[in-house]
PDB file of C-alpha atoms in Angstrom:
ATOM      1  CA  MET N   1     -20.371 -56.559  61.264  1.00 43.00           C
ATOM      2  CA  ARG N   2     -21.856 -58.744  64.009  1.00 44.00           C
ATOM      3  CA  ASN N   3     -25.258 -57.886  65.509  1.00 49.00           C
ATOM      4  CA  ASP N   4     -25.224 -58.442  69.280  1.00 47.00           C
ATOM      5  CA  GLY N   5     -28.811 -57.268  69.859  1.00 49.00           C
ATOM      6  CA  PRO N   6     -30.524 -60.667  70.241  1.00 52.00           C
ATOM      7  CA  GLN N   7     -27.674 -62.031  72.378  1.00 54.00           C
ATOM      8  CA  ARG N   8     -27.954 -59.084  74.699  1.00 78.00           C
ATOM      9  CA  SER N   9     -31.709 -59.525  75.089  1.00 85.00           C
ATOM     10  CA  ASP N  10     -31.236 -63.282  75.644  1.00 88.00           C
ATOM     11  CA  ALA N  11     -28.557 -62.558  78.223  1.00 87.00           C
ATOM     12  CA  GLN N  12     -30.867 -60.050  79.930  1.00 90.00           C
ATOM     13  CA  ARG N  13     -33.726 -62.584  79.962  1.00 93.00           C
ATOM     14  CA  ASN N  14     -31.391 -65.203  81.453  1.00 93.00           C
ATOM     15  CA  ARG N  15     -30.303 -62.776  84.168  1.00 93.00           C
ATOM     16  CA  GLU N  16     -33.921 -61.815  84.968  1.00 91.00           C
ATOM     17  CA  ARG N  17     -34.950 -65.484  85.097  1.00 94.00           C
ATOM     18  CA  ILE N  18     -32.056 -66.305  87.430  1.00 95.00           C
ATOM     19  CA  LEU N  19     -33.067 -63.421  89.725  1.00 93.00           C
ATOM     20  CA  GLU N  20     -36.733 -64.476  89.765  1.00 90.00           C
ATOM     21  CA  VAL N  21     -35.844 -68.081  90.620  1.00 93.00           C
ATOM     22  CA  ALA N  22     -33.215 -66.975  93.147  1.00 91.00           C
ATOM     23  CA  LEU N  23     -35.710 -64.825  95.023  1.00 86.00           C
ATOM     24  CA  VAL N  24     -38.152 -67.711  95.320  1.00 85.00           C
ATOM     25  CA  GLU N  25     -35.523 -70.312  96.195  1.00 87.00           C
ATOM     26  CA  LEU N  26     -33.514 -68.141  98.607  1.00 83.00           C
ATOM     27  CA  SER N  27     -36.782 -67.199 100.306  1.00 78.00           C
ATOM     28  CA  ARG N  28     -37.372 -70.897 100.947  1.00 80.00           C
ATOM     29  CA  SER N  29     -33.829 -71.683 102.056  1.00 80.00           C
ATOM     30  CA  ALA N  30     -30.812 -69.432 102.475  1.00 79.00           C
ATOM     31  CA  ASP N  31     -28.584 -72.445 101.771  1.00 84.00           C
ATOM     32  CA  VAL N  32     -30.138 -73.550  98.475  1.00 89.00           C
ATOM     33  CA  PRO N  33     -27.376 -74.790  96.181  1.00 93.00           C
ATOM     34  CA  LEU N  34     -26.603 -72.383  93.351  1.00 93.00           C
ATOM     35  CA  SER N  35     -26.790 -75.325  90.940  1.00 94.00           C
ATOM     36  CA  VAL N  36     -30.472 -75.757  91.879  1.00 95.00           C
ATOM     37  CA  ILE N  37     -31.163 -72.101  91.078  1.00 95.00           C
ATOM     38  CA  ALA N  38     -29.350 -72.406  87.735  1.00 96.00           C
ATOM     39  CA  LYS N  39     -31.264 -75.581  86.833  1.00 96.00           C
ATOM     40  CA  LYS N  40     -34.676 -74.127  87.765  1.00 97.00           C
ATOM     41  CA  ALA N  41     -33.840 -70.947  85.817  1.00 96.00           C
ATOM     42  CA  GLY N  42     -33.048 -73.101  82.791  1.00 96.00           C
ATOM     43  CA  VAL N  43     -29.461 -71.904  82.403  1.00 96.00           C
ATOM     44  CA  GLY N  44     -26.146 -73.708  82.440  1.00 94.00           C
ATOM     45  CA  GLN N  45     -23.521 -73.300  85.130  1.00 93.00           C
ATOM     46  CA  GLY N  46     -21.380 -71.123  82.845  1.00 93.00           C
ATOM     47  CA  THR N  47     -24.234 -68.700  82.172  1.00 94.00           C
ATOM     48  CA  PHE N  48     -25.076 -68.622  85.858  1.00 95.00           C
ATOM     49  CA  TYR N  49     -21.524 -67.872  87.004  1.00 93.00           C
ATOM     50  CA  ARG N  50     -20.984 -65.250  84.259  1.00 94.00           C
ATOM     51  CA  ASN N  51     -23.907 -63.359  85.802  1.00 94.00           C
ATOM     52  CA  PHE N  52     -23.271 -64.162  89.461  1.00 94.00           C
ATOM     53  CA  PRO N  53     -19.761 -65.325  90.341  1.00 94.00           C
ATOM     54  CA  ASN N  54     -20.753 -66.319  93.900  1.00 91.00           C
ATOM     55  CA  ARG N  55     -23.642 -66.591  96.368  1.00 89.00           C
ATOM     56  CA  GLU N  56     -22.984 -63.142  97.826  1.00 88.00           C
ATOM     57  CA  ALA N  57     -23.291 -61.482  94.412  1.00 91.00           C
ATOM     58  CA  LEU N  58     -26.570 -63.317  93.746  1.00 91.00           C
ATOM     59  CA  VAL N  59     -28.120 -62.515  97.133  1.00 87.00           C
ATOM     60  CA  LEU N  60     -27.170 -58.833  96.938  1.00 87.00           C
ATOM     61  CA  GLU N  61     -28.438 -58.511  93.366  1.00 89.00           C
ATOM     62  CA  ALA N  62     -31.736 -60.309  94.153  1.00 86.00           C
ATOM     63  CA  HIS N  63     -32.271 -57.901  97.031  1.00 83.00           C
ATOM     64  CA  ARG N  64     -31.225 -54.863  94.964  1.00 87.00           C
ATOM     65  CA  HIS N  65     -33.569 -55.928  92.156  1.00 86.00           C
ATOM     66  CA  GLU N  66     -36.521 -56.209  94.541  1.00 85.00           C
ATOM     67  CA  VAL N  67     -35.745 -52.842  96.155  1.00 87.00           C
ATOM     68  CA  GLN N  68     -35.438 -51.206  92.734  1.00 90.00           C
ATOM     69  CA  GLN N  69     -38.824 -52.552  91.623  1.00 89.00           C
ATOM     70  CA  LEU N  70     -40.402 -51.395  94.875  1.00 91.00           C
ATOM     71  CA  THR N  71     -38.925 -47.903  94.803  1.00 94.00           C
ATOM     72  CA  GLU N  72     -39.519 -47.303  91.093  1.00 95.00           C
ATOM     73  CA  GLY N  73     -43.101 -48.387  91.692  1.00 95.00           C
ATOM     74  CA  ALA N  74     -43.646 -45.375  93.973  1.00 96.00           C
ATOM     75  CA  THR N  75     -42.719 -42.969  91.180  1.00 96.00           C
ATOM     76  CA  GLU N  76     -44.867 -44.807  88.642  1.00 97.00           C
ATOM     77  CA  LEU N  77     -47.877 -44.810  90.954  1.00 97.00           C
ATOM     78  CA  LEU N  78     -47.516 -41.103  91.726  1.00 97.00           C
ATOM     79  CA  GLU N  79     -47.512 -40.391  87.979  1.00 97.00           C
ATOM     80  CA  THR N  80     -50.737 -42.333  87.355  1.00 97.00           C
ATOM     81  CA  LYS N  81     -52.813 -42.186  90.566  1.00 97.00           C
ATOM     82  CA  ALA N  82     -54.055 -39.699  93.104  1.00 97.00           C
ATOM     83  CA  PRO N  83     -51.485 -39.425  95.935  1.00 97.00           C
ATOM     84  CA  ASP N  84     -53.559 -41.327  98.511  1.00 97.00           C
ATOM     85  CA  GLN N  85     -54.360 -44.104  96.014  1.00 97.00           C
ATOM     86  CA  ALA N  86     -50.686 -44.279  95.036  1.00 98.00           C
ATOM     87  CA  LEU N  87     -49.679 -44.571  98.692  1.00 98.00           C
ATOM     88  CA  ARG N  88     -52.210 -47.317  99.432  1.00 97.00           C
ATOM     89  CA  GLU N  89     -51.270 -49.325  96.326  1.00 97.00           C
ATOM     90  CA  TRP N  90     -47.601 -48.944  97.135  1.00 97.00           C
ATOM     91  CA  MET N  91     -48.294 -50.237 100.634  1.00 96.00           C
ATOM     92  CA  ASP N  92     -49.607 -53.449  99.029  1.00 94.00           C
ATOM     93  CA  ARG N  93     -46.382 -53.722  97.058  1.00 92.00           C
ATOM     94  CA  LEU N  94     -44.438 -53.157 100.255  1.00 90.00           C
ATOM     95  CA  ALA N  95     -46.356 -56.011 101.904  1.00 88.00           C
ATOM     96  CA  ARG N  96     -45.434 -58.354  99.031  1.00 85.00           C
ATOM     97  CA  PHE N  97     -41.823 -57.203  99.379  1.00 82.00           C
ATOM     98  CA  ALA N  98     -41.974 -57.860 103.139  1.00 80.00           C
ATOM     99  CA  VAL N  99     -43.273 -61.397 102.588  1.00 75.00           C
ATOM    100  CA  ALA N 100     -40.494 -62.140 100.104  1.00 70.00           C
ATOM    101  CA  LYS N 101     -37.964 -60.494 102.422  1.00 69.00           C
ATOM    102  CA  VAL N 102     -38.920 -62.726 105.355  1.00 64.00           C
ATOM    103  CA  GLY N 103     -37.523 -65.692 103.462  1.00 63.00           C
ATOM    104  CA  LEU N 104     -34.596 -63.759 102.055  1.00 69.00           C
ATOM    105  CA  ALA N 105     -33.691 -62.318 105.461  1.00 66.00           C
ATOM    106  CA  GLU N 106     -31.478 -65.248 106.466  1.00 63.00           C
ATOM    107  CA  ALA N 107     -29.595 -65.157 103.166  1.00 69.00           C
ATOM    108  CA  MET N 108     -29.089 -61.391 103.583  1.00 67.00           C
ATOM    109  CA  ARG N 109     -27.956 -61.830 107.194  1.00 65.00           C
ATOM    110  CA  GLN N 110     -25.409 -64.422 106.057  1.00 69.00           C
ATOM    111  CA  THR N 111     -24.236 -62.120 103.266  1.00 69.00           C
ATOM    112  CA  ILE N 112     -23.998 -58.756 105.017  1.00 65.00           C
ATOM    113  CA  GLY N 113     -23.765 -59.915 108.621  1.00 61.00           C
ATOM    114  CA  THR N 114     -26.879 -58.180 109.985  1.00 51.00           C
ATOM    115  CA  SER N 115     -30.641 -58.339 109.732  1.00 50.00           C
ATOM    116  CA  THR N 116     -31.152 -54.748 110.914  1.00 55.00           C
ATOM    117  CA  ALA N 117     -33.381 -53.061 108.337  1.00 57.00           C
ATOM    118  CA  SER N 118     -31.568 -49.733 108.273  1.00 56.00           C
ATOM    119  CA  ALA N 119     -28.268 -51.517 107.559  1.00 54.00           C
ATOM    120  CA  GLN N 120     -29.689 -53.355 104.529  1.00 61.00           C
ATOM    121  CA  PRO N 121     -28.569 -52.250 101.079  1.00 65.00           C
ATOM    122  CA  GLY N 122     -31.312 -50.156  99.509  1.00 78.00           C
ATOM    123  CA  TYR N 123     -32.863 -48.991 102.782  1.00 83.00           C
ATOM    124  CA  ALA N 124     -32.222 -45.334 101.921  1.00 88.00           C
ATOM    125  CA  LEU N 125     -33.975 -45.830  98.557  1.00 90.00           C
ATOM    126  CA  VAL N 126     -37.061 -47.231 100.280  1.00 91.00           C
ATOM    127  CA  VAL N 127     -37.071 -44.298 102.725  1.00 93.00           C
ATOM    128  CA  ALA N 128     -36.803 -41.904  99.764  1.00 95.00           C
ATOM    129  CA  ALA N 129     -39.798 -43.595  98.087  1.00 96.00           C
ATOM    130  CA  ILE N 130     -41.814 -43.336 101.312  1.00 96.00           C
ATOM    131  CA  THR N 131     -40.842 -39.676 101.658  1.00 97.00           C
ATOM    132  CA  ALA N 132     -41.932 -38.930  98.067  1.00 97.00           C
ATOM    133  CA  LEU N 133     -45.290 -40.627  98.657  1.00 98.00           C
ATOM    134  CA  LEU N 134     -45.854 -38.820 101.957  1.00 98.00           C
ATOM    135  CA  ASP N 135     -44.806 -35.453 100.497  1.00 98.00           C
ATOM    136  CA  ALA N 136     -47.269 -35.849  97.621  1.00 98.00           C
ATOM    137  CA  ASN N 137     -50.017 -36.687 100.109  1.00 98.00           C
ATOM    138  CA  HIS N 138     -49.138 -33.768 102.381  1.00 98.00           C
ATOM    139  CA  GLU N 139     -49.230 -31.452  99.363  1.00 97.00           C
ATOM    140  CA  ALA N 140     -52.639 -32.836  98.329  1.00 97.00           C
ATOM    141  CA  GLY N 141     -53.959 -32.661 101.889  1.00 97.00           C
ATOM    142  CA  THR N 142     -54.907 -36.365 101.829  1.00 97.00           C
ATOM    143  CA  ILE N 143     -53.069 -37.424 105.001  1.00 98.00           C
ATOM    144  CA  ARG N 144     -52.671 -35.830 108.414  1.00 97.00           C
ATOM    145  CA  PRO N 145     -49.945 -33.206 108.628  1.00 97.00           C
ATOM    146  CA  GLY N 146     -46.531 -33.983 110.049  1.00 96.00           C
ATOM    147  CA  VAL N 147     -46.318 -37.711 109.277  1.00 97.00           C
ATOM    148  CA  THR N 148     -42.652 -38.546 108.665  1.00 97.00           C
ATOM    149  CA  ALA N 149     -41.037 -41.497 106.940  1.00 95.00           C
ATOM    150  CA  ASP N 150     -39.912 -42.732 110.376  1.00 93.00           C
ATOM    151  CA  ASP N 151     -43.524 -42.567 111.647  1.00 96.00           C
ATOM    152  CA  PHE N 152     -44.709 -44.475 108.600  1.00 96.00           C
ATOM    153  CA  ILE N 153     -42.039 -47.174 108.951  1.00 92.00           C
ATOM    154  CA  LEU N 154     -42.922 -47.718 112.613  1.00 92.00           C
ATOM    155  CA  ALA N 155     -46.643 -47.842 111.790  1.00 93.00           C
ATOM    156  CA  ILE N 156     -46.245 -50.487 109.090  1.00 91.00           C
ATOM    157  CA  ALA N 157     -43.719 -52.590 110.998  1.00 87.00           C
ATOM    158  CA  GLY N 158     -46.458 -55.124 111.695  1.00 86.00           C
ATOM    159  CA  ILE N 159     -46.377 -56.387 108.123  1.00 84.00           C
ATOM    160  CA  TRP N 160     -43.034 -58.028 108.888  1.00 78.00           C
ATOM    161  CA  GLN N 161     -44.744 -59.989 111.684  1.00 82.00           C
ATOM    162  CA  ILE N 162     -47.425 -61.565 109.472  1.00 81.00           C
ATOM    163  CA  ASP N 163     -47.289 -65.352 109.160  1.00 80.00           C
ATOM    164  CA  VAL N 164     -46.269 -65.874 105.531  1.00 74.00           C
ATOM    165  CA  HIS N 165     -47.600 -69.429 105.646  1.00 77.00           C
ATOM    166  CA  GLY N 166     -51.153 -68.301 106.465  1.00 80.00           C
ATOM    167  CA  ASP N 167     -53.525 -65.990 104.598  1.00 86.00           C
ATOM    168  CA  TRP N 168     -50.948 -63.210 104.665  1.00 84.00           C
ATOM    169  CA  HIS N 169     -52.528 -61.236 101.828  1.00 88.00           C
ATOM    170  CA  ALA N 170     -55.902 -60.738 103.574  1.00 91.00           C
ATOM    171  CA  GLN N 171     -54.250 -59.959 106.902  1.00 91.00           C
ATOM    172  CA  ALA N 172     -51.855 -57.470 105.281  1.00 91.00           C
ATOM    173  CA  ALA N 173     -54.745 -55.771 103.452  1.00 94.00           C
ATOM    174  CA  ARG N 174     -56.675 -55.326 106.727  1.00 94.00           C
ATOM    175  CA  LEU N 175     -53.614 -53.979 108.524  1.00 94.00           C
ATOM    176  CA  LEU N 176     -52.717 -51.592 105.710  1.00 95.00           C
ATOM    177  CA  ASP N 177     -56.318 -50.362 105.439  1.00 97.00           C
ATOM    178  CA  LEU N 178     -56.206 -49.544 109.160  1.00 96.00           C
ATOM    179  CA  ILE N 179     -52.949 -47.660 108.702  1.00 96.00           C
ATOM    180  CA  MET N 180     -54.297 -45.771 105.704  1.00 97.00           C
ATOM    181  CA  ASP N 181     -57.452 -44.841 107.660  1.00 97.00           C
ATOM    182  CA  GLY N 182     -55.200 -43.524 110.426  1.00 96.00           C
ATOM    183  CA  LEU N 183     -53.131 -41.507 107.968  1.00 97.00           C
ATOM    184  CA  ARG N 184     -56.292 -39.966 106.492  1.00 97.00           C
ATOM    185  CA  ALA N 185     -57.737 -39.050 109.923  1.00 96.00           C
ATOM    186  CA  GLY N 186     -57.186 -35.350 110.446  1.00 93.00           C
ATOM    187  CA  ALA N 187     -56.171 -34.721 106.810  1.00 95.00           C
ATOM    188  CA  PRO N 188     -56.787 -31.076 105.928  1.00 94.00           C
ATOM    189  CA  GLY N 189     -58.218 -31.873 102.489  1.00 90.00           C
ATOM    190  CA  PRO N 190     -57.384 -30.125  99.213  1.00 82.00           C
ATOM    191  CA  ARG N 191     -55.864 -26.674  99.544  1.00 69.00           C
TER     192      ARG N 191
END
């Protein structure tokens, strides 16, 4: 009987490596040749095309992968941190996602035909993660009452305006600290 275990883990590593390289390369240029991504990922054309038969499949999967990591991160943080700490840490992850998404935006627009955030695949998952974080904070009394996911999204919209070629990390941290301070203002405290 043949043991497919190592092949499956190798195949999974290849797929992960392709996605990591694709995110970086597509963020730099929406038109990067797929052969460049395959070469930088260290896989042959056959391996590449078995995983991603075309550019659309690669772009959608790179985006889905990033959204999944972001949204699963909210659950993980809520399991290990106080709700307000989880929210603030997740906001940092969201900023990193936003920076990567700026570069990927053109590739996504070419793939799905729009750059409108709410039309992007995975948008509902991100809203659900935000809602879970806000609900946990409301329950703990660590943020002001009545803040909705829509309010939060509008408040953090500035992170998509940050110049990714400058010191984006420091600027994002300042902006997100201001937002977090605003969310905490008027918080009722523990019940």
